[in-house]
GROMACS .gro file of C-alpha atoms in nm:
model
  502
    1MET     CA    1  10.615  16.682  -3.793
    2ASN     CA    2  10.662  16.851  -3.438
    3ASN     CA    3  10.342  17.131  -3.359
    4ALA     CA    4  10.518  17.268  -3.065
    5ALA     CA    5  10.540  17.608  -3.209
    6ALA     CA    6  10.218  17.652  -3.390
    7ILE     CA    7  10.012  17.533  -3.060
    8GLN     CA    8  10.248  17.746  -2.841
    9ALA     CA    9  10.144  18.056  -3.046
   10ALA     CA   10   9.765  17.953  -3.074
   11ILE     CA   11   9.783  17.933  -2.648
   12ASP     CA   12  10.019  18.305  -2.647
   13ALA     CA   13   9.746  18.464  -2.841
   14VAL     CA   14   9.420  18.348  -2.677
   15HIS     CA   15   9.647  18.437  -2.371
   16VAL     CA   16   9.704  18.817  -2.467
   17ASN     CA   17   9.334  18.835  -2.540
   18GLY     CA   18   9.235  18.784  -2.209
   19GLY     CA   19   9.179  18.415  -2.257
   20GLY     CA   20   8.973  18.149  -2.413
   21ILE     CA   21   8.998  17.768  -2.564
   22VAL     CA   22   9.260  17.599  -2.752
   23TRP     CA   23   9.091  17.357  -2.932
   24ILE     CA   24   9.316  17.064  -3.091
   25PRO     CA   25   9.106  16.857  -3.331
   26ALA     CA   26   9.102  16.529  -3.370
   27GLY     CA   27   9.416  16.351  -3.489
   28ASN     CA   28   9.788  16.257  -3.351
   29PHE     CA   29   9.986  16.576  -3.315
   30VAL     CA   30  10.347  16.556  -3.209
   31THR     CA   31  10.460  16.834  -3.011
   32GLY     CA   32  10.775  16.931  -2.782
   33VAL     CA   33  10.773  17.113  -2.470
   34LEU     CA   34  10.434  17.368  -2.417
   35PHE     CA   35  10.352  17.630  -2.146
   36LEU     CA   36  10.031  17.687  -2.066
   37LYS     CA   37   9.924  18.058  -1.938
   38SER     CA   38   9.657  18.189  -1.761
   39GLY     CA   39   9.343  18.184  -1.857
   40VAL     CA   40   9.402  17.912  -2.113
   41ASN     CA   41   9.181  17.626  -2.186
   42LEU     CA   42   9.411  17.392  -2.386
   43HIS     CA   43   9.097  17.176  -2.506
   44LEU     CA   44   9.121  16.807  -2.661
   45GLU     CA   45   8.863  16.664  -2.905
   46LYS     CA   46   8.725  16.324  -2.924
   47GLY     CA   47   9.010  16.147  -3.078
   48ALA     CA   48   9.269  16.427  -3.057
   49VAL     CA   49   9.624  16.256  -2.941
   50LEU     CA   50   9.897  16.498  -2.823
   51THR     CA   51  10.231  16.292  -2.854
   52GLY     CA   52  10.520  16.434  -2.687
   53SER     CA   53  10.820  16.409  -2.938
   54SER     CA   54  11.042  16.107  -2.882
   55GLN     CA   55  11.380  16.335  -2.915
   56ARG     CA   56  11.515  16.376  -2.564
   57LEU     CA   57  11.641  16.675  -2.682
   58ASN     CA   58  11.352  16.852  -2.737
   59TYR     CA   59  11.300  16.855  -2.357
   60GLY     CA   60  11.643  17.049  -2.312
   61ASN     CA   61  11.989  17.015  -2.282
   62GLY     CA   62  11.981  16.958  -1.920
   63ASP     CA   63  11.734  16.847  -1.636
   64ALA     CA   64  11.444  16.729  -1.848
   65SER     CA   65  11.174  16.979  -1.885
   66SER     CA   66  10.782  16.827  -1.853
   67LEU     CA   67  10.564  16.821  -2.202
   68ILE     CA   68  10.343  17.044  -2.091
   69ARG     CA   69  10.434  17.316  -1.818
   70ALA     CA   70  10.281  17.628  -1.586
   71ASP     CA   71  10.453  17.801  -1.372
   72GLY     CA   72  10.305  18.075  -1.125
   73GLN     CA   73  10.001  18.097  -1.423
   74SER     CA   74   9.572  18.136  -1.321
   75GLY     CA   75   9.291  18.008  -1.412
   76ILE     CA   76   9.433  17.717  -1.667
   77SER     CA   77   9.227  17.371  -1.795
   78ILE     CA   78   9.288  17.091  -2.034
   79THR     CA   79   8.997  16.955  -2.097
   80GLY     CA   80   8.832  16.713  -2.365
   81GLU     CA   81   8.783  16.355  -2.436
   82GLY     CA   82   9.112  16.317  -2.622
   83THR     CA   83   9.471  16.179  -2.489
   84ILE     CA   84   9.811  16.340  -2.420
   85ASN     CA   85  10.066  16.002  -2.470
   86GLY     CA   86  10.376  16.031  -2.323
   87ASN     CA   87  10.542  15.861  -2.609
   88GLY     CA   88  10.785  15.739  -2.310
   89THR     CA   89  10.891  15.392  -2.429
   90ALA     CA   90  11.038  15.617  -2.735
   91ILE     CA   91  11.206  15.860  -2.482
   92VAL     CA   92  11.361  15.621  -2.306
   93SER     CA   93  11.531  15.489  -2.587
   94ASN     CA   94  11.663  15.795  -2.710
   95LEU     CA   95  11.775  15.920  -2.407
   96LEU     CA   96  11.966  15.570  -2.390
   97GLU     CA   97  12.153  15.662  -2.693
   98GLN     CA   98  12.208  16.025  -2.631
   99LEU     CA   99  12.399  15.886  -2.279
  100LYS     CA  100  12.559  15.637  -2.468
  101ALA     CA  101  12.695  15.916  -2.711
  102GLY     CA  102  12.794  16.144  -2.423
  103VAL     CA  103  12.568  16.404  -2.555
  104LEU     CA  104  12.357  16.418  -2.196
  105LYS     CA  105  12.492  16.328  -1.856
  106ASP     CA  106  12.369  16.127  -1.622
  107ALA     CA  107  12.555  16.021  -1.317
  108GLN     CA  108  12.305  15.678  -1.235
  109TRP     CA  109  12.203  15.501  -1.555
  110LYS     CA  110  12.521  15.281  -1.556
  111ILE     CA  111  12.432  15.104  -1.237
  112LYS     CA  112  12.056  15.185  -1.242
  113ARG     CA  113  11.809  15.351  -1.509
  114PRO     CA  114  11.822  15.669  -1.601
  115ALA     CA  115  11.770  15.950  -1.310
  116GLU     CA  116  11.382  16.141  -1.332
  117ASN     CA  117  11.514  16.449  -1.408
  118ASN     CA  118  11.665  16.341  -1.695
  119LEU     CA  119  11.273  16.267  -1.802
  120PRO     CA  120  11.021  16.416  -1.867
  121LYS     CA  121  10.671  16.427  -1.706
  122ILE     CA  122  10.351  16.480  -1.918
  123ILE     CA  123  10.196  16.784  -1.698
  124GLU     CA  124  10.350  16.970  -1.446
  125PHE     CA  125  10.217  17.272  -1.259
  126SER     CA  126  10.435  17.492  -1.040
  127GLY     CA  127  10.298  17.804  -0.827
  128CYS     CA  128   9.984  17.823  -1.018
  129ASN     CA  129   9.614  17.829  -0.908
  130HIS     CA  130   9.268  17.795  -0.995
  131ILE     CA  131   9.361  17.481  -1.239
  132SER     CA  132   9.114  17.254  -1.387
  133ILE     CA  133   9.207  16.903  -1.505
  134LYS     CA  134   8.877  16.727  -1.648
  135GLY     CA  135   8.822  16.453  -1.883
  136ILE     CA  136   9.141  16.394  -2.052
  137SER     CA  137   9.376  16.070  -2.076
  138LEU     CA  138   9.681  16.028  -1.967
  139ILE     CA  139   9.891  15.778  -2.119
  140ASN     CA  140  10.244  15.627  -2.134
  141SER     CA  141  10.501  15.876  -1.933
  142ALA     CA  142  10.846  15.842  -1.894
  143THR     CA  143  10.868  15.924  -1.565
  144TRP     CA  144  10.551  16.070  -1.287
  145VAL     CA  145  10.275  16.140  -1.535
  146GLN     CA  146  10.169  16.461  -1.377
  147GLN     CA  147  10.312  16.686  -1.114
  148TYR     CA  148  10.109  16.987  -0.942
  149LEU     CA  149  10.369  17.148  -0.695
  150ARG     CA  150  10.266  17.443  -0.457
  151CYS     CA  151   9.931  17.487  -0.666
  152THR     CA  152   9.594  17.602  -0.474
  153ASP     CA  153   9.248  17.570  -0.620
  154LEU     CA  154   9.319  17.232  -0.800
  155VAL     CA  155   9.006  16.988  -0.944
  156ILE     CA  156   9.104  16.686  -1.107
  157ASP     CA  157   8.774  16.492  -1.271
  158SER     CA  158   8.703  16.214  -1.478
  159ILE     CA  159   9.062  16.121  -1.591
  160THR     CA  160   9.219  15.834  -1.707
  161VAL     CA  161   9.552  15.728  -1.643
  162ASN     CA  162   9.727  15.443  -1.804
  163SER     CA  163  10.132  15.469  -1.754
  164ILE     CA  164  10.321  15.141  -1.735
  165THR     CA  165  10.604  15.177  -1.970
  166ASN     CA  166  10.927  15.283  -1.675
  167TRP     CA  167  10.978  15.282  -1.331
  168ASN     CA  168  10.872  15.575  -1.155
  169ASN     CA  169  10.548  15.617  -1.337
  170ASP     CA  170  10.334  15.790  -1.024
  171GLY     CA  171   9.938  15.804  -1.155
  172LEU     CA  172   9.929  16.172  -0.996
  173ASP     CA  173  10.141  16.366  -0.760
  174ILE     CA  174   9.998  16.631  -0.567
  175THR     CA  175  10.311  16.832  -0.390
  176ASP     CA  176  10.270  17.111  -0.124
  177SER     CA  177   9.891  17.213  -0.231
  178LYS     CA  178   9.577  17.377  -0.075
  179ASN     CA  179   9.196  17.313  -0.151
  180VAL     CA  180   9.259  17.028  -0.377
  181VAL     CA  181   8.952  16.831  -0.537
  182VAL     CA  182   9.005  16.469  -0.702
  183THR     CA  183   8.741  16.312  -0.814
  184ARG     CA  184   8.611  15.971  -1.033
  185CYS     CA  185   8.966  15.930  -1.177
  186ASN     CA  186   9.098  15.603  -1.287
  187ILE     CA  187   9.426  15.538  -1.288
  188ASN     CA  188   9.669  15.245  -1.373
  189ALA     CA  189  10.060  15.344  -1.276
  190SER     CA  190  10.358  15.137  -1.263
  191ASP     CA  191  10.435  15.360  -0.963
  192ASP     CA  192  10.178  15.530  -0.677
  193ALA     CA  193   9.869  15.584  -0.822
  194ILE     CA  194   9.775  15.893  -0.611
  195CYS     CA  195  10.002  16.009  -0.425
  196LEU     CA  196  10.102  16.377  -0.199
  197LYS     CA  197  10.377  16.450  -0.100
  198SER     CA  198  10.590  16.740   0.083
  199GLU     CA  199  10.912  16.819  -0.083
  200GLY     CA  200  10.982  17.178   0.015
  201THR     CA  201  11.007  17.375   0.343
  202VAL     CA  202  10.866  17.289   0.663
  203LEU     CA  203  10.658  17.595   0.623
  204ASP     CA  204  10.489  17.395   0.280
  205SER     CA  205  10.260  17.125   0.321
  206CYS     CA  206   9.952  16.978   0.140
  207VAL     CA  207   9.618  17.093   0.296
  208ASN     CA  208   9.256  17.055   0.239
  209VAL     CA  209   9.272  16.777  -0.024
  210TYR     CA  210   8.931  16.591  -0.112
  211ILE     CA  211   9.004  16.199  -0.341
  212ALA     CA  212   8.699  16.059  -0.375
  213ASP     CA  213   8.527  15.755  -0.656
  214CYS     CA  214   8.851  15.656  -0.821
  215LYS     CA  215   8.962  15.308  -0.898
  216LEU     CA  216   9.347  15.266  -0.848
  217ARG     CA  217   9.599  15.014  -1.009
  218SER     CA  218   9.991  15.018  -0.883
  219SER     CA  219  10.289  14.875  -0.884
  220ALA     CA  220  10.357  15.028  -0.583
  221ASN     CA  221  10.097  15.174  -0.329
  222ALA     CA  222   9.726  15.292  -0.454
  223PHE     CA  223   9.711  15.569  -0.246
  224LYS     CA  224   9.983  15.744  -0.035
  225LEU     CA  225  10.091  16.035   0.187
  226GLY     CA  226  10.426  16.099   0.193
  227THR     CA  227  10.712  15.937   0.130
  228ALA     CA  228  10.844  16.294   0.113
  229SER     CA  229  10.717  16.463   0.409
  230ARG     CA  230  10.896  16.760   0.521
  231GLY     CA  231  10.627  16.959   0.580
  232GLY     CA  232  10.360  16.807   0.563
  233PHE     CA  233   9.975  16.673   0.570
  234ARG     CA  234   9.667  16.795   0.698
  235ASN     CA  235   9.278  16.796   0.686
  236ILE     CA  236   9.292  16.482   0.354
  237ARG     CA  237   8.960  16.300   0.314
  238VAL     CA  238   8.934  15.983   0.129
  239ARG     CA  239   8.611  15.830  -0.017
  240ASN     CA  240   8.563  15.623  -0.211
  241LEU     CA  241   8.811  15.421  -0.348
  242LYS     CA  242   8.832  15.086  -0.513
  243ILE     CA  243   9.184  14.917  -0.574
  244TYR     CA  244   9.331  14.597  -0.761
  245ASP     CA  245   9.637  14.454  -0.890
  246THR     CA  246   9.851  14.652  -0.621
  247TYR     CA  247  10.219  14.527  -0.530
  248ARG     CA  248  10.203  14.717  -0.172
  249SER     CA  249   9.971  14.902   0.036
  250ALA     CA  250   9.605  15.008  -0.046
  251ILE     CA  251   9.662  15.274   0.196
  252ALA     CA  252   9.944  15.432   0.291
  253LEU     CA  253  10.068  15.702   0.528
  254GLU     CA  254  10.418  15.803   0.621
  255ALA     CA  255  10.553  16.120   0.768
  256VAL     CA  256  10.962  16.026   0.833
  257ASP     CA  257  11.114  16.367   0.683
  258GLY     CA  258  11.008  16.546   1.053
  259GLY     CA  259  10.719  16.683   0.869
  260PHE     CA  260  10.301  16.639   1.047
  261LEU     CA  261  10.040  16.407   0.899
  262GLU     CA  262   9.749  16.496   1.104
  263ASN     CA  263   9.301  16.522   1.050
  264VAL     CA  264   9.326  16.256   0.747
  265ASP     CA  265   8.982  16.063   0.727
  266ILE     CA  266   8.958  15.746   0.493
  267GLN     CA  267   8.659  15.566   0.426
  268ASN     CA  268   8.491  15.318   0.224
  269VAL     CA  269   8.777  15.103   0.026
  270LYS     CA  270   8.785  14.830  -0.120
  271ALA     CA  271   9.117  14.663  -0.243
  272THR     CA  272   9.138  14.294  -0.434
  273ASN     CA  273   9.474  14.098  -0.476
  274THR     CA  274   9.666  14.352  -0.246
  275GLY     CA  275   9.990  14.317  -0.094
  276SER     CA  276   9.884  14.497   0.259
  277ALA     CA  277   9.567  14.701   0.337
  278ILE     CA  278   9.731  14.950   0.572
  279LEU     CA  279  10.049  15.124   0.660
  280ILE     CA  280  10.055  15.415   0.954
  281ARG     CA  281  10.434  15.515   0.976
  282LEU     CA  282  10.687  15.740   1.167
  283GLY     CA  283  10.987  15.768   1.064
  284HIS     CA  284  11.311  15.975   1.099
  285ARG     CA  285  11.506  15.980   0.774
  286ASN     CA  286  11.590  16.375   0.815
  287LYS     CA  287  11.945  16.421   0.964
  288ASP     CA  288  11.813  16.706   1.241
  289THR     CA  289  11.651  16.651   1.569
  290GLN     CA  290  11.303  16.730   1.450
  291TYR     CA  291  11.069  16.428   1.415
  292SER     CA  292  10.778  16.410   1.255
  293VAL     CA  293  10.437  16.355   1.424
  294VAL     CA  294  10.136  16.121   1.356
  295ARG     CA  295   9.805  16.172   1.435
  296HIS     CA  296   9.427  16.185   1.403
  297ILE     CA  297   9.401  15.937   1.138
  298HIS     CA  298   9.063  15.783   1.074
  299ILE     CA  299   9.014  15.470   0.840
  300ALA     CA  300   8.629  15.327   0.828
  301ASP     CA  301   8.467  15.056   0.598
  302VAL     CA  302   8.740  14.890   0.452
  303LYS     CA  303   8.783  14.551   0.280
  304VAL     CA  304   9.088  14.386   0.152
  305GLU     CA  305   9.188  14.063   0.006
  306VAL     CA  306   9.583  14.004   0.053
  307PRO     CA  307   9.674  13.717  -0.160
  308ALA     CA  308  10.043  13.466  -0.117
  309GLY     CA  309  10.187  13.540  -0.464
  310LYS     CA  310  10.289  13.907  -0.609
  311PRO     CA  311   9.996  14.104  -0.704
  312ASP     CA  312  10.126  14.256  -0.989
  313HIS     CA  313  10.295  13.998  -1.195
  314GLY     CA  314  10.271  13.989  -1.524
  315TYR     CA  315  10.237  14.364  -1.542
  316THR     CA  316  10.506  14.537  -1.807
  317MET     CA  317  10.666  14.731  -1.444
  318GLU     CA  318  10.648  14.487  -1.151
  319GLY     CA  319  10.748  14.613  -0.811
  320PRO     CA  320  11.118  14.490  -0.729
  321LEU     CA  321  11.155  14.138  -0.527
  322LEU     CA  322  11.292  14.200  -0.188
  323LYS     CA  323  11.650  14.159  -0.119
  324TYR     CA  324  11.926  14.174   0.179
  325PRO     CA  325  12.105  14.522   0.210
  326PRO     CA  326  12.361  14.485  -0.068
  327GLY     CA  327  12.669  14.313   0.136
  328PHE     CA  328  12.418  14.151   0.463
  329LYS     CA  329  12.540  13.785   0.490
  330PRO     CA  330  12.206  13.619   0.673
  331ASP     CA  331  12.287  13.377   0.936
  332THR     CA  332  12.052  13.053   1.030
  333ASN     CA  333  12.259  13.010   1.351
  334LYS     CA  334  12.097  13.332   1.522
  335ILE     CA  335  11.798  13.557   1.519
  336GLN     CA  336  11.851  13.837   1.254
  337SER     CA  337  11.615  14.131   1.226
  338VAL     CA  338  11.651  14.330   0.914
  339SER     CA  339  11.474  14.584   0.678
  340PRO     CA  340  11.473  14.421   0.339
  341TRP     CA  341  11.612  14.634   0.039
  342ASN     CA  342  11.315  14.741  -0.211
  343ASN     CA  343  11.525  14.890  -0.477
  344SER     CA  344  11.499  14.783  -0.803
  345GLY     CA  345  11.865  14.864  -0.888
  346TYR     CA  346  12.124  14.606  -0.982
  347ASP     CA  347  12.361  14.513  -0.699
  348SER     CA  348  12.531  14.173  -0.772
  349THR     CA  349  12.588  14.124  -0.392
  350ALA     CA  350  12.221  14.181  -0.282
  351ILE     CA  351  12.067  13.858  -0.172
  352PRO     CA  352  11.681  13.781  -0.287
  353TYR     CA  353  11.470  13.795   0.050
  354LEU     CA  354  11.241  13.480   0.129
  355HIS     CA  355  10.943  13.604   0.326
  356ASN     CA  356  10.583  13.477   0.395
  357VAL     CA  357  10.257  13.728   0.347
  358PHE     CA  358  10.332  14.032   0.526
  359PRO     CA  359  10.057  14.229   0.792
  360SER     CA  360   9.942  14.522   0.772
  361SER     CA  361  10.148  14.780   1.033
  362ILE     CA  362  10.104  15.075   1.240
  363THR     CA  363  10.387  15.208   1.375
  364GLY     CA  364  10.606  15.533   1.530
  365LEU     CA  365  10.935  15.555   1.731
  366PRO     CA  366  11.052  15.494   2.086
  367GLY     CA  367  10.944  15.812   2.255
  368HIS     CA  368  10.745  15.898   1.955
  369PRO     CA  369  10.423  15.729   1.877
  370VAL     CA  370  10.185  15.754   1.631
  371GLN     CA  371   9.848  15.933   1.790
  372ASP     CA  372   9.528  15.910   1.829
  373ILE     CA  373   9.482  15.607   1.539
  374VAL     CA  374   9.048  15.484   1.497
  375LEU     CA  375   9.017  15.209   1.278
  376GLU     CA  376   8.666  15.050   1.240
  377ASN     CA  377   8.446  14.847   0.985
  378ILE     CA  378   8.770  14.701   0.899
  379GLU     CA  379   8.797  14.367   0.690
  380ILE     CA  380   9.118  14.170   0.568
  381THR     CA  381   9.129  13.842   0.427
  382TYR     CA  382   9.491  13.701   0.351
  383ALA     CA  383   9.641  13.381   0.186
  384GLY     CA  384   9.810  13.323   0.530
  385GLY     CA  385  10.003  12.944   0.435
  386ALA     CA  386  10.267  13.084   0.654
  387SER     CA  387  10.600  12.827   0.648
  388LYS     CA  388  10.856  12.846   0.844
  389ALA     CA  389  11.107  12.725   0.597
  390VAL     CA  390  11.083  13.007   0.401
  391ASN     CA  391  11.152  13.278   0.688
  392TYR     CA  392  11.076  13.232   1.062
  393PHE     CA  393  11.138  13.526   1.325
  394PRO     CA  394  10.985  13.424   1.679
  395LEU     CA  395  10.728  13.528   1.886
  396ASP     CA  396  10.937  13.546   2.176
  397SER     CA  397  11.191  13.774   2.024
  398LEU     CA  398  10.981  14.110   1.992
  399ALA     CA  399  11.218  14.338   2.154
  400VAL     CA  400  11.508  14.259   1.846
  401ILE     CA  401  11.273  14.338   1.564
  402THR     CA  402  11.429  14.639   1.400
  403GLU     CA  403  11.325  14.980   1.439
  404ALA     CA  404  11.466  15.101   1.118
  405PRO     CA  405  11.380  15.474   1.158
  406MET     CA  406  11.573  15.574   0.810
  407ALA     CA  407  11.460  15.300   0.646
  408TYR     CA  408  11.228  15.354   0.330
  409PRO     CA  409  10.892  15.353   0.451
  410GLU     CA  410  10.682  14.997   0.295
  411PHE     CA  411  10.479  14.755   0.445
  412SER     CA  412  10.773  14.531   0.399
  413MET     CA  413  11.043  14.713   0.592
  414PHE     CA  414  11.048  14.536   0.941
  415GLY     CA  415  11.148  14.207   0.718
  416GLU     CA  416  10.949  13.874   0.852
  417LEU     CA  417  10.733  13.921   1.152
  418PRO     CA  418  10.561  13.683   1.390
  419VAL     CA  419  10.257  13.813   1.290
  420TRP     CA  420   9.978  13.737   1.002
  421GLY     CA  421   9.735  14.019   1.047
  422LEU     CA  422   9.813  14.325   1.185
  423TYR     CA  423  10.145  14.433   1.379
  424VAL     CA  424  10.160  14.747   1.598
  425ARG     CA  425  10.438  14.884   1.800
  426HIS     CA  426  10.498  15.239   1.968
  427ALA     CA  427  10.175  15.434   1.951
  428ALA     CA  428   9.901  15.592   2.162
  429GLY     CA  429   9.515  15.636   2.180
  430LEU     CA  430   9.446  15.372   1.914
  431VAL     CA  431   9.098  15.230   1.867
  432MET     CA  432   8.981  14.924   1.696
  433LYS     CA  433   8.605  14.884   1.645
  434ASN     CA  434   8.465  14.622   1.445
  435ILE     CA  435   8.746  14.430   1.317
  436ARG     CA  436   8.769  14.146   1.132
  437LEU     CA  437   9.066  13.916   1.026
  438SER     CA  438   9.142  13.535   0.866
  439TYR     CA  439   9.342  13.422   0.658
  440GLN     CA  440   9.260  13.114   0.401
  441THR     CA  441   9.523  12.882   0.485
  442THR     CA  442   9.655  12.768   0.800
  443ASP     CA  443   9.912  13.033   0.958
  444PHE     CA  444  10.164  12.956   1.251
  445ARG     CA  445  10.210  13.318   1.353
  446ALA     CA  446   9.977  13.550   1.591
  447ALA     CA  447   9.708  13.747   1.464
  448MET     CA  448   9.797  14.084   1.654
  449VAL     CA  449  10.056  14.193   1.853
  450PHE     CA  450  10.110  14.516   1.995
  451ASP     CA  451  10.379  14.645   2.136
  452ASP     CA  452  10.472  14.991   2.327
  453ILE     CA  453  10.091  15.079   2.305
  454HIS     CA  454   9.975  15.345   2.574
  455VAL     CA  455   9.574  15.347   2.578
  456LEU     CA  456   9.440  15.055   2.361
  457LYS     CA  457   9.042  15.006   2.324
  458LEU     CA  458   8.921  14.697   2.123
  459ASN     CA  459   8.550  14.663   2.109
  460THR     CA  460   8.427  14.398   1.858
  461VAL     CA  461   8.722  14.200   1.712
  462GLU     CA  462   8.681  13.883   1.533
  463ILE     CA  463   8.985  13.680   1.458
  464PRO     CA  464   8.758  13.313   1.328
  465THR     CA  465   9.120  13.145   1.208
  466ALA     CA  466   9.396  13.035   1.401
  467GLU     CA  467   9.659  12.766   1.431
  468GLU     CA  468   9.794  12.796   1.800
  469LEU     CA  469   9.809  13.031   2.074
  470PRO     CA  470   9.885  13.334   2.170
  471VAL     CA  471   9.596  13.476   1.931
  472ILE     CA  472   9.650  13.863   2.012
  473VAL     CA  473   9.969  13.962   2.198
  474LEU     CA  474  10.011  14.235   2.423
  475LYS     CA  475  10.341  14.371   2.491
  476ASP     CA  476  10.442  14.704   2.734
  477VAL     CA  477  10.081  14.763   2.668
  478LYS     CA  478   9.952  15.025   2.897
  479ASN     CA  479   9.534  15.127   2.987
  480SER     CA  480   9.416  14.871   2.763
  481SER     CA  481   9.014  14.874   2.736
  482ILE     CA  482   8.902  14.473   2.546
  483LYS     CA  483   8.539  14.414   2.505
  484LYS     CA  484   8.396  14.130   2.268
  485VAL     CA  485   8.680  13.943   2.119
  486LYS     CA  486   8.567  13.636   1.898
  487LEU     CA  487   8.893  13.422   1.823
  488ALA     CA  488   8.906  13.083   1.643
  489LYS     CA  489   8.685  12.789   1.784
  490GLY     CA  490   8.869  12.622   2.017
  491TYR     CA  491   9.074  12.940   2.216
  492GLY     CA  492   8.820  13.060   2.381
  493ASN     CA  493   8.869  13.458   2.482
  494THR     CA  494   9.216  13.445   2.585
  495ILE     CA  495   9.464  13.691   2.481
  496SER     CA  496   9.837  13.684   2.580
  497THR     CA  497   9.918  14.023   2.822
  498ASN     CA  498  10.220  14.203   2.929
  499ALA     CA  499  10.254  13.885   3.185
  500ARG     CA  500  10.437  13.659   2.893
  501ASN     CA  501  10.813  13.699   2.881
  502PHE     CA  502  10.833  13.889   2.514
   0.00000   0.00000   0.00000
């Protein structure tokens, strides 16, 4: 039985009468699309489960509507201790049946998987204000679990998200929204756990966002700004994240579509079994001449453990293994720097890209550096164990490392690198204080590489593990200040500078 009509009638009645609560009692209630309206609090009692219909056509004949929608509404809430079950596995199965029968259309489903617009989110609020989402659990979405688009004054507190049933299961997407507070959430997602996006015009942006005290797991990135970055991100504060079993980066800050990313302050992050600690990237995917701006970033009190294997191995939906770009033929007789393909779609020509453990990276583009970055109290422990038989890029070939300006931004985007700890290129005003990088198994690569940097300040940097010189490489670095650098025993306190022919 589909209870959508009865629940919608209750929402409409409460809205018409000036607002109030629509109570969902304990029990399992199947529903189709619901439209939340101004003044209404949809409250799920403990033991209450709203389960999305398994029939794809209940979400529309064209693009799929989200299960719970609100457009241009004010003073809306979803609260309680109950659960909203997106029923994603059943919906995807039914969608495939409809596609095979020709009832629904999808240009990519045969070669990759059904498009995101053909699958319903659980929650989607657009152009709303004064929103409260508290206490509930959201599970098994067919695509992104929840999106808040161009919303203002949004509070999300103490919710649980467990959605690993399908690709593109972002746990929480905040898009071009302002005055947002996200606290005490537990998110397990098969795509980015918490992701801020800017998808609209250059006038749109995410501004004044506070995220704190959350536990995150992801088969992509744990906390991410981007990839969509047409407008921008400003005044973003993050505190107290616990991250585990995450395939890609614990922290990923990306502006690649011509927008801005500035005034970001992230503190107290602990990540275990995570593919990378920090990714900061300024790219240029947009077709016009507008370049992104990345500046005024402060990251402090971060501790990350990076394994050798795949951190999300064994989860229902794992992140895709890297491959060479379709049609690319690797040549072992010459140096090739290529941005690996991280697309999970099928392509018979793509060859697996074998690699050693990737470092963290902070990178801009020539003439467009990332600016005013401060890292302090950072400790990253890598598995190490790099082998030249797996992949090898020589240190004296730094100049030919791909810029990959249009590549999808990920910690793996530059492919194999001659560095195990931190790779920095095209930056201006980089300050690093109290940094400790180490590996557990010997690694022949350099610990840190700085390339094309204007103003570099290193103060109290410890690298207790090293196999061979150089441990730290400076190439085209202007105006540097280096104090209290402690290298592995036997390597003294020397740093390879611009004098070397890199």
